[in-house]
CSV table of C-alpha atoms in Angstrom, one decimal:
chain,number,residue,atom,x,y,z
Q,20,MET,CA,50.0,139.3,158.2
Q,21,GLY,CA,49.0,143.3,158.1
Q,22,PHE,CA,46.0,145.4,158.6
Q,23,GLN,CA,46.1,146.2,155.0
Q,24,GLN,CA,44.9,142.4,153.6
Q,25,GLY,CA,42.1,142.8,156.3
Q,26,LEU,CA,41.2,146.0,155.5
Q,27,SER,CA,40.7,145.2,151.9
Q,28,GLY,CA,38.6,142.5,152.5
Q,29,LEU,CA,36.1,144.3,154.4
Q,30,ASN,CA,36.1,146.9,151.8
Q,31,GLY,CA,35.5,143.9,149.3
Q,32,ALA,CA,32.9,142.1,151.3
Q,33,ALA,CA,31.6,145.5,151.8
Q,34,LYS,CA,31.3,146.3,148.2
Q,35,SER,CA,29.7,143.0,147.3
Q,36,LEU,CA,27.2,143.5,150.0
Q,37,ASP,CA,26.2,146.6,148.0
Q,38,VAL,CA,25.8,144.9,144.8
Q,39,ILE,CA,23.7,142.0,146.7
Q,40,GLY,CA,21.6,144.7,148.2
Q,41,ASN,CA,20.9,146.6,145.2
Q,42,ASN,CA,20.1,143.4,143.5
Q,43,VAL,CA,17.8,142.5,146.0
Q,44,ALA,CA,16.1,146.0,146.0
Q,45,ASN,CA,15.5,145.5,142.4
Q,46,ALA,CA,14.2,142.0,142.5
Q,47,SER,CA,10.7,143.5,141.3
Q,48,THR,CA,11.9,146.4,138.7
Q,49,VAL,CA,10.9,145.4,135.1
Q,50,GLY,CA,13.7,144.9,132.9
Q,51,PHE,CA,16.5,145.3,135.5
Q,52,LYS,CA,19.5,143.2,135.0
Q,53,GLN,CA,21.8,142.3,138.2
Q,54,SER,CA,25.2,143.1,138.7
Q,55,GLN,CA,28.3,140.8,140.1
Q,56,ALA,CA,31.0,142.3,142.1
Q,57,GLN,CA,34.6,141.2,140.4
Q,58,PHE,CA,37.8,140.9,142.4
Q,59,ALA,CA,41.2,140.9,141.9
Q,60,ASP,CA,44.1,140.0,144.2
Q,61,MET,CA,46.6,142.8,145.1
Q,62,TYR,CA,50.8,142.5,145.4
Q,63,ALA,CA,52.9,145.2,145.8
Q,64,ASN,CA,56.2,146.1,143.8
Q,65,SER,CA,59.6,145.0,145.9
Q,66,MET,CA,61.9,147.9,146.9
Q,67,ASN,CA,64.3,147.2,144.1
Q,68,ARG,CA,61.9,146.5,141.4
Q,69,SER,CA,62.8,143.3,140.7
Q,70,GLY,CA,59.8,141.9,141.2
Q,71,ASN,CA,56.5,141.8,143.0
Q,72,SER,CA,56.1,140.4,146.4
Q,73,PRO,CA,55.0,136.8,146.6
Q,74,VAL,CA,52.7,137.8,149.9
Q,75,GLY,CA,49.8,139.7,148.8
Q,76,ILE,CA,48.3,142.7,150.4
Q,77,GLY,CA,44.9,142.1,150.0
Q,78,VAL,CA,41.8,142.8,147.1
Q,79,THR,CA,40.4,144.9,145.3
Q,80,VAL,CA,37.3,145.3,143.4
Q,81,ALA,CA,38.3,144.8,139.6
Q,82,ASN,CA,34.8,145.4,138.2
Q,83,VAL,CA,30.9,145.8,138.8
Q,84,ALA,CA,29.6,143.7,136.0
Q,85,GLN,CA,25.8,143.6,134.9
Q,86,GLN,CA,24.6,140.5,133.8
Q,87,PHE,CA,22.2,140.9,130.7
Q,88,THR,CA,20.7,137.6,130.8
Q,89,GLN,CA,17.2,137.1,129.5
Q,90,GLY,CA,14.3,138.0,132.4
Q,91,ASN,CA,11.1,135.9,132.3
Q,92,ILE,CA,8.4,137.2,130.4
Q,93,SER,CA,5.2,137.5,132.0
Q,94,SER,CA,1.8,138.9,130.6
Q,95,SER,CA,0.3,142.1,131.0
Q,96,ASN,CA,-3.1,143.5,130.2
Q,97,ASN,CA,-1.5,146.7,128.5
Q,98,PRO,CA,-1.2,146.7,124.5
Q,99,LEU,CA,2.1,148.6,125.1
Q,100,ASP,CA,4.3,146.8,127.4
Q,101,ILE,CA,6.2,145.4,125.0
Q,102,ALA,CA,9.2,142.5,126.4
Q,103,ILE,CA,12.5,141.9,124.6
Q,104,ASN,CA,13.0,137.9,124.2
Q,105,GLY,CA,16.5,138.1,123.1
Q,106,ASP,CA,19.3,140.4,122.3
Q,107,GLY,CA,18.8,143.9,121.9
Q,108,PHE,CA,17.9,147.1,123.8
Q,109,PHE,CA,14.9,149.6,123.4
Q,110,GLN,CA,16.3,153.4,122.2
Q,111,LEU,CA,15.0,156.2,123.9
Q,112,SER,CA,15.4,159.9,123.9
Q,113,ALA,CA,15.1,162.0,126.7
Q,114,SER,CA,13.0,164.5,124.8
Q,115,LEU,CA,11.9,165.1,121.4
Q,116,THR,CA,14.4,168.1,120.8
Q,117,ASN,CA,17.3,166.2,122.9
Q,118,LYS,CA,17.6,162.8,121.2
Q,119,SER,CA,20.9,161.7,122.4
Q,120,PRO,CA,20.1,158.1,122.2
Q,121,MET,CA,19.8,155.9,125.5
Q,122,TYR,CA,19.1,152.3,125.8
Q,123,GLY,CA,17.1,150.3,128.4
Q,124,ARG,CA,15.1,146.8,128.4
Q,125,ASN,CA,12.2,148.4,130.4
Q,126,GLY,CA,8.9,148.0,127.8
Q,127,GLN,CA,6.3,149.5,130.1
Q,128,PHE,CA,5.4,152.0,127.3
Q,129,GLN,CA,2.1,154.4,127.4
Q,130,LEU,CA,0.8,156.9,124.9
Q,131,ASP,CA,1.2,160.6,125.6
Q,132,LYS,CA,-1.2,163.5,125.0
Q,133,SER,CA,0.2,164.0,121.4
Q,134,GLY,CA,0.0,160.5,120.8
Q,135,TYR,CA,4.2,159.6,121.4
Q,136,ILE,CA,5.0,156.3,122.3
Q,137,VAL,CA,6.8,157.3,126.1
Q,138,ASN,CA,8.0,155.3,129.1
Q,139,PRO,CA,7.0,156.8,132.5
Q,140,SER,CA,9.5,154.8,134.8
Q,141,MET,CA,12.2,156.3,132.7
Q,142,ASN,CA,11.3,159.5,133.4
Q,143,GLY,CA,9.1,159.8,130.3
Q,144,ALA,CA,11.8,159.0,128.3
Q,145,TYR,CA,10.5,158.6,124.0
Q,146,LEU,CA,10.4,155.2,122.4
Q,147,MET,CA,12.6,155.8,119.0
Q,148,GLY,CA,11.9,153.6,115.8
Q,149,TRP,CA,11.0,154.0,112.1
Q,150,ALA,CA,8.1,155.9,111.1
Q,151,ALA,CA,5.5,154.6,109.1
Q,152,GLY,CA,6.5,153.8,105.5
Q,153,ALA,CA,10.2,153.9,106.6
Q,154,GLN,CA,12.2,150.6,106.3
Q,155,GLY,CA,15.6,152.2,107.6
Q,156,GLY,CA,17.3,155.3,108.6
Q,157,ASP,CA,17.9,156.9,112.1
Q,158,PRO,CA,15.3,156.4,114.5
Q,159,VAL,CA,12.7,158.9,115.5
Q,160,PRO,CA,10.6,159.3,118.4
Q,161,LEU,CA,7.4,157.1,117.5
Q,162,GLN,CA,4.0,159.0,116.8
Q,163,ILE,CA,1.0,157.0,116.9
Q,164,ASP,CA,-1.2,159.0,113.9
Q,165,THR,CA,-4.6,158.6,115.1
Q,166,SER,CA,-6.4,160.3,111.9
Q,167,SER,CA,-9.2,158.4,110.1
Q,168,ILE,CA,-8.4,156.3,106.7
Q,169,PRO,CA,-10.1,158.2,104.1
Q,170,ALA,CA,-13.1,156.5,101.7
Q,171,THR,CA,-11.8,154.7,98.6
Q,172,PRO,CA,-14.5,154.5,95.4
Q,173,THR,CA,-15.1,151.1,93.8
Q,174,THR,CA,-13.2,151.0,90.7
Q,175,THR,CA,-12.8,147.2,90.3
Q,176,ILE,CA,-14.7,144.1,91.0
Q,177,SER,CA,-13.8,140.6,90.7
Q,178,THR,CA,-16.2,137.8,90.7
Q,179,LYS,CA,-16.0,134.4,90.0
Q,180,VAL,CA,-19.1,132.3,89.5
Q,181,ASN,CA,-19.9,128.8,88.3
Q,182,LEU,CA,-23.3,129.1,86.3
Q,183,ASP,CA,-25.5,125.9,86.5
Q,184,SER,CA,-25.8,124.6,82.5
Q,185,ARG,CA,-28.7,122.6,83.3
Q,186,LEU,CA,-31.0,125.7,84.1
Q,187,SER,CA,-33.7,126.1,81.2
Q,188,VAL,CA,-33.9,129.6,79.5
Q,189,PRO,CA,-36.2,132.0,81.4
Q,190,THR,CA,-39.8,131.9,80.6
Q,191,THR,CA,-40.3,135.7,81.4
Q,192,THR,CA,-38.9,138.4,79.0
Q,193,PRO,CA,-37.6,141.2,78.7
Q,194,PHE,CA,-35.5,141.2,82.1
Q,195,ASN,CA,-37.2,142.3,85.5
Q,196,ALA,CA,-35.4,142.1,88.7
Q,197,ALA,CA,-38.8,142.2,90.6
Q,198,ASP,CA,-39.6,138.9,88.5
Q,199,PRO,CA,-37.5,136.1,89.3
Q,200,THR,CA,-38.9,134.3,86.3
Q,201,SER,CA,-37.2,136.6,84.1
Q,202,TYR,CA,-33.5,135.1,85.2
Q,203,ASN,CA,-31.7,132.2,86.2
Q,204,SER,CA,-29.0,133.4,89.2
Q,205,SER,CA,-28.3,136.4,90.9
Q,206,THR,CA,-25.8,137.7,93.6
Q,207,GLY,CA,-24.6,140.6,95.3
Q,208,VAL,CA,-21.6,143.0,96.3
Q,209,ASP,CA,-21.3,146.4,98.2
Q,210,LEU,CA,-19.8,149.4,96.5
Q,211,TYR,CA,-18.4,152.9,97.9
Q,212,ASP,CA,-18.5,156.2,96.2
Q,213,SER,CA,-16.0,158.8,97.1
Q,214,LEU,CA,-17.4,159.6,100.3
Q,215,GLY,CA,-17.5,156.2,101.3
Q,216,ASN,CA,-21.4,155.9,100.9
Q,217,PRO,CA,-22.2,152.1,100.5
Q,218,TYR,CA,-24.6,151.0,97.9
Q,219,SER,CA,-25.6,147.2,97.4
Q,220,MET,CA,-25.3,146.2,93.7
Q,221,GLN,CA,-26.9,142.8,92.5
Q,222,THR,CA,-26.2,141.0,89.4
Q,223,TYR,CA,-28.6,138.9,87.7
Q,224,TYR,CA,-27.5,136.4,84.9
Q,225,VAL,CA,-30.1,135.5,82.2
Q,226,LYS,CA,-29.2,132.2,79.9
Q,227,ALA,CA,-29.7,132.1,76.2
Q,228,ALA,CA,-30.3,128.7,74.1
Q,229,PRO,CA,-27.1,127.3,73.3
Q,230,THR,CA,-25.9,127.4,69.7
Q,231,GLY,CA,-23.8,126.2,67.2
Q,232,THR,CA,-21.9,122.7,67.2
Q,233,PRO,CA,-20.2,122.2,69.4
Q,234,PRO,CA,-22.6,124.3,71.5
Q,235,THR,CA,-22.1,127.8,73.3
Q,236,THR,CA,-24.0,129.2,75.7
Q,237,THR,CA,-24.3,132.9,76.2
Q,238,TRP,CA,-25.4,134.3,79.5
Q,239,THR,CA,-26.4,138.1,79.5
Q,240,VAL,CA,-25.7,140.3,82.5
Q,241,TYR,CA,-27.8,142.9,84.5
Q,242,ALA,CA,-27.5,144.7,87.3
Q,243,LYS,CA,-29.4,146.8,89.7
Q,244,ILE,CA,-27.6,149.4,92.5
Q,245,ASP,CA,-29.9,149.8,95.5
Q,246,ASN,CA,-33.1,150.2,94.0
Q,247,THR,CA,-32.4,151.3,90.6
Q,248,THR,CA,-31.8,148.8,87.7
Q,249,LEU,CA,-29.0,150.0,85.1
Q,250,ASN,CA,-31.4,151.2,82.4
Q,251,ASN,CA,-31.3,153.4,79.2
Q,252,GLY,CA,-32.4,156.7,81.0
Q,253,ALA,CA,-35.5,156.5,78.4
Q,254,THR,CA,-39.4,156.9,79.7
Q,255,PRO,CA,-40.3,154.5,80.8
Q,256,ALA,CA,-37.0,153.1,81.3
Q,257,VAL,CA,-35.4,149.8,79.6
Q,258,PRO,CA,-32.8,147.6,81.6
Q,259,VAL,CA,-29.7,147.8,79.7
Q,260,ALA,CA,-27.2,144.9,80.1
Q,261,LEU,CA,-24.2,144.9,81.4
Q,262,GLY,CA,-22.8,142.4,78.5
Q,263,THR,CA,-22.5,139.3,77.8
Q,264,MET,CA,-20.4,135.9,78.7
Q,265,THR,CA,-19.9,133.0,76.5
Q,266,PHE,CA,-19.1,129.5,77.6
Q,267,ASP,CA,-18.0,126.8,75.0
Q,268,SER,CA,-18.9,123.1,75.4
Q,269,THR,CA,-16.2,122.5,78.1
Q,270,GLY,CA,-17.5,125.2,80.7
Q,271,THR,CA,-15.0,127.8,79.8
Q,272,MET,CA,-15.9,131.2,79.4
Q,273,THR,CA,-14.2,132.3,75.9
Q,274,GLN,CA,-15.8,135.4,75.2
Q,275,ILE,CA,-16.9,139.3,76.5
Q,276,ASN,CA,-19.4,141.0,74.4
Q,277,GLY,CA,-19.3,138.7,71.8
Q,278,ALA,CA,-15.6,139.2,71.1
Q,279,ALA,CA,-12.5,137.0,72.1
Q,280,ILE,CA,-11.4,137.4,75.6
Q,281,THR,CA,-7.9,139.2,75.6
Q,282,PRO,CA,-6.0,141.4,78.0
Q,283,THR,CA,-7.8,144.3,77.0
Q,284,ASN,CA,-11.1,142.9,76.8
Q,285,ASN,CA,-11.8,140.9,79.7
Q,286,THR,CA,-14.3,142.9,81.9
Q,287,LEU,CA,-17.7,144.0,81.8
Q,288,THR,CA,-18.0,148.1,82.5
Q,289,ILE,CA,-20.6,150.2,84.4
Q,290,SER,CA,-20.0,153.6,83.0
Q,291,THR,CA,-19.3,156.9,84.8
Q,292,ALA,CA,-22.7,158.2,83.4
Q,293,GLN,CA,-24.5,154.9,84.7
Q,294,LEU,CA,-23.1,155.4,88.1
Q,295,ALA,CA,-24.3,159.2,88.3
Q,296,THR,CA,-27.7,158.1,88.0
Q,297,VAL,CA,-27.5,156.4,91.9
Q,298,ALA,CA,-25.0,158.4,92.9
Q,299,LYS,CA,-25.6,159.9,96.6
Q,300,ALA,CA,-25.7,163.6,97.3
Q,301,GLY,CA,-22.0,164.3,97.5
Q,302,GLY,CA,-20.5,161.4,96.6
Q,303,VAL,CA,-19.3,160.6,93.0
Q,304,PHE,CA,-17.6,158.0,91.3
Q,305,ALA,CA,-14.9,159.4,89.1
Q,306,ALA,CA,-13.9,156.3,87.2
Q,307,PRO,CA,-16.1,153.3,85.5
Q,308,ILE,CA,-16.6,150.1,87.7
Q,309,ASN,CA,-14.9,147.3,86.0
Q,310,ILE,CA,-16.1,143.8,86.6
Q,311,SER,CA,-13.7,140.8,86.1
Q,312,TYR,CA,-15.5,137.4,85.8
Q,313,SER,CA,-12.0,135.7,84.9
Q,314,GLY,CA,-11.8,132.0,86.1
Q,315,SER,CA,-16.0,131.9,85.8
Q,316,THR,CA,-17.2,128.5,84.5
Q,317,GLN,CA,-20.4,126.7,83.5
Q,318,THR,CA,-21.0,123.3,84.8
Q,319,GLY,CA,-23.8,120.9,84.9
Q,320,SER,CA,-23.6,122.0,89.0
Q,321,ALA,CA,-25.8,124.5,91.3
Q,322,PHE,CA,-25.2,128.4,90.6
Q,323,VAL,CA,-22.4,129.1,93.4
Q,324,ASN,CA,-20.2,132.5,93.9
Q,325,LEU,CA,-17.0,131.1,94.2
Q,326,ALA,CA,-15.3,134.6,95.2
Q,327,GLN,CA,-15.9,138.3,94.8
Q,328,VAL,CA,-13.7,141.2,96.1
Q,329,GLN,CA,-14.0,144.8,95.5
Q,330,ASN,CA,-11.7,147.6,96.1
Q,331,GLY,CA,-13.7,149.9,97.6
Q,332,MET,CA,-14.0,151.1,101.1
Q,333,PRO,CA,-15.8,153.5,103.8
Q,334,PRO,CA,-13.5,155.7,105.7
Q,335,GLY,CA,-12.5,154.0,109.1
Q,336,SER,CA,-11.3,155.2,112.6
Q,337,LEU,CA,-8.2,154.0,114.3
Q,338,SER,CA,-10.2,151.3,116.9
Q,339,SER,CA,-6.4,149.4,118.2
Q,340,PHE,CA,-3.3,149.0,117.4
Q,341,SER,CA,-1.0,146.2,118.3
Q,342,VAL,CA,2.9,145.3,118.1
Q,343,ASP,CA,4.0,142.6,116.0
Q,344,LYS,CA,7.3,140.3,117.3
Q,345,ASP,CA,9.2,142.2,114.0
Q,346,GLY,CA,8.6,145.5,116.0
Q,347,SER,CA,5.8,146.7,113.5
Q,348,ILE,CA,3.0,148.7,114.9
Q,349,ILE,CA,-0.2,147.9,113.0
Q,350,GLY,CA,-3.4,149.7,113.2
Q,351,SER,CA,-6.8,148.0,113.3
Q,352,TYR,CA,-9.3,150.6,111.8
Q,353,SER,CA,-13.4,150.4,111.9
Q,354,ASN,CA,-13.6,149.6,108.3
Q,355,GLN,CA,-11.4,146.3,108.9
Q,356,GLN,CA,-8.4,147.6,107.1
Q,357,THR,CA,-5.2,147.7,108.9
Q,358,LYS,CA,-2.3,150.0,108.5
Q,359,ASN,CA,1.3,150.5,109.4
Q,360,LEU,CA,1.9,153.2,111.8
Q,361,GLY,CA,5.6,152.6,112.6
Q,362,THR,CA,8.4,150.1,113.3
Q,363,VAL,CA,9.9,150.0,117.0
Q,364,VAL,CA,13.6,149.0,116.4
Q,365,LEU,CA,16.1,147.5,118.4
Q,366,VAL,CA,20.0,148.1,119.4
Q,367,ASN,CA,22.8,145.9,120.4
Q,368,PHE,CA,26.4,146.2,121.3
Q,369,ALA,CA,29.3,144.0,120.9
Q,370,ASN,CA,30.0,144.5,124.5
Q,371,PRO,CA,26.7,145.0,126.4
Q,372,ASN,CA,28.8,145.3,129.6
Q,373,GLY,CA,30.5,148.0,128.7
Q,374,LEU,CA,27.4,150.4,128.8
Q,375,GLN,CA,27.0,152.9,131.1
Q,376,PRO,CA,24.3,152.7,133.6
Q,377,LEU,CA,22.4,156.0,133.7
Q,378,GLY,CA,19.8,155.1,136.3
Q,379,ASN,CA,15.9,154.6,135.7
Q,380,ASN,CA,16.7,151.3,133.8
Q,381,LEU,CA,18.4,153.5,131.2
Q,382,TYR,CA,22.2,153.2,130.1
Q,383,GLN,CA,24.3,155.2,127.4
Q,384,ALA,CA,26.8,153.9,124.6
Q,385,SER,CA,30.5,154.1,125.6
Q,386,SER,CA,33.7,153.1,123.9
Q,387,ALA,CA,34.1,150.2,125.9
Q,388,ALA,CA,30.6,149.0,124.8
Q,389,GLY,CA,31.5,149.4,120.9
Q,390,SER,CA,29.1,150.9,118.1
Q,391,PRO,CA,25.6,150.6,118.0
Q,392,LEU,CA,24.0,148.3,115.7
Q,393,VAL,CA,20.3,149.5,114.9
Q,394,GLY,CA,17.9,146.9,113.3
Q,395,LYS,CA,14.8,144.8,112.8
Q,396,PRO,CA,13.4,142.8,115.7
Q,397,THR,CA,13.2,139.0,114.6
Q,398,THR,CA,16.6,140.0,112.2
Q,399,GLY,CA,20.2,139.1,112.7
Q,400,THR,CA,21.4,138.7,116.0
Q,401,PHE,CA,18.2,140.8,117.1
Q,402,GLY,CA,15.4,139.4,119.5
Q,403,THR,CA,11.7,139.4,118.9
Q,404,LEU,CA,9.3,141.4,120.5
Q,405,GLN,CA,5.8,140.0,122.9
Q,406,ALA,CA,3.1,142.5,123.2
Q,407,ARG,CA,0.9,142.7,126.1
Q,408,ALA,CA,4.1,141.5,128.2
Q,409,LYS,CA,6.8,142.5,130.4
Q,410,GLU,CA,10.6,141.1,131.0
Q,411,ASP,CA,10.7,140.9,134.4
Q,412,SER,CA,13.9,141.3,136.7
Q,413,ASN,CA,16.7,138.3,136.1
Q,414,VAL,CA,17.7,138.4,139.6
Q,415,ASP,CA,17.6,135.2,141.4
Q,416,LEU,CA,16.5,136.0,145.2
Q,417,THR,CA,17.2,132.4,146.5
Q,418,ALA,CA,21.1,132.6,144.5
Q,419,GLU,CA,21.3,136.3,146.3
Q,420,LEU,CA,20.4,135.4,149.7
Q,421,VAL,CA,23.0,132.5,149.3
Q,422,ASN,CA,25.4,135.1,147.9
Q,423,MET,CA,24.5,137.4,151.0
Q,424,ILE,CA,25.3,134.7,153.4
Q,425,VAL,CA,28.6,134.0,152.0
Q,426,ALA,CA,29.7,137.9,151.9
Q,427,GLN,CA,28.9,138.2,155.3
Q,428,ARG,CA,30.9,135.5,156.2
Q,429,VAL,CA,33.9,136.7,154.1
Q,430,TYR,CA,33.4,140.1,156.1
Q,431,GLN,CA,33.3,138.4,159.5
Q,432,ALA,CA,36.3,136.4,158.4
Q,433,ASN,CA,38.3,139.5,157.5
Q,434,SER,CA,37.4,141.1,160.5
Q,435,GLN,CA,39.0,138.1,162.2
Q,436,THR,CA,42.1,138.8,160.5
Q,437,ILE,CA,42.5,142.4,161.8
Q,438,LYS,CA,41.6,141.2,165.5
Q,439,VAL,CA,44.1,138.6,165.4
Q,440,GLN,CA,47.0,141.3,163.9
Q,441,ASP,CA,45.7,143.6,166.8
Q,442,THR,CA,46.5,140.4,169.3
Q,443,VAL,CA,50.3,140.2,167.8
Q,444,LEU,CA,50.9,143.8,168.1
Q,445,GLN,CA,49.5,143.9,171.6
Q,446,THR,CA,52.3,141.0,172.0
Q,447,LEU,CA,55.0,142.8,170.8
Q,448,VAL,CA,54.2,145.8,173.0
Q,449,SER,CA,54.2,144.0,176.1
Q,450,LEU,CA,57.9,142.6,175.6
Q,451,ARG,CA,60.3,143.8,177.7
């Protein structure tokens, strides 16, 4: 027995206690991954180099390996707190100019004054990803675009109605939007001009007596936008129909404006000239509005508006945004629209244990880790993202306290080997 073994054991136990102490100190650090001291025995070469001595000379710390196991995920009130559930790391850069990639699991992000997503606990590192509209390429610092969505003028309306075949022909003619006895049914829809000004359009359906054998029934369609009935522009103004729809005896629509329905003849149209008469100051309708009645029917049941969609919308300001599990940053706007604002990417390595720690829960790539693989969350081997959540440290305090006791005992035992060696030497010195 020599002092070498005891000294190496003391050093190893001290290193183990250092690692355990660091784990315990970071038990509350978001995204922290615990480390483990790994040891190897040591042997000295023999003098004649014919082999190693069968008696070891102690222990050495072979490696301090971080354990990239999943930490518990806890909820958060911050919409930009993001937890990774599974494999992968966030990619970050130290600044907008220094884009050397760094990697980490701490997803406590915020917006800076310029709208960039940063992590204050990582020295303000910038979160990297794909810009809005991009589906790949080199990641860039993610910036939330807070500009408004411009207005979109209405150009198409899709309406599907069921007209009640049991209704009688109106008793009052001509059509008058103010007189319910001059039409059978009506329905409404909102329109928008180039500035996003809203308009309320009401459409009216007037039944004509069935004709022919087997019988066909024609319905005339009129419209009123805000308080103006579309008319011929004369004085006094005479309402002008948008057109007619004809149904056969099975209730199927067969004609538009008296002609068979074809791919080029399947809508009723409000012309730009008619729209100009109702446009509000500053706003325009640069194109006609085409109204499709595809799928409409005439049956012996009550009138019902089955579906109605128009493609216009008012301008919208960004009201909130959220991060989906696939990394998509979805902005919600005041006009009920949504828009992709970018994508958070993940990076994975063949050997995450080979990453070089930088502090602040950051790592940099190394040859031991392998080449970084960049991808979209939920694809391949990449984990999923969970917004409004944080990944807790994966330190098991109970296990670390037990490990601490063991390391302490190891330290004490090694000190005893030194004490025994000292006693042996004292005995030899005392021989006469």
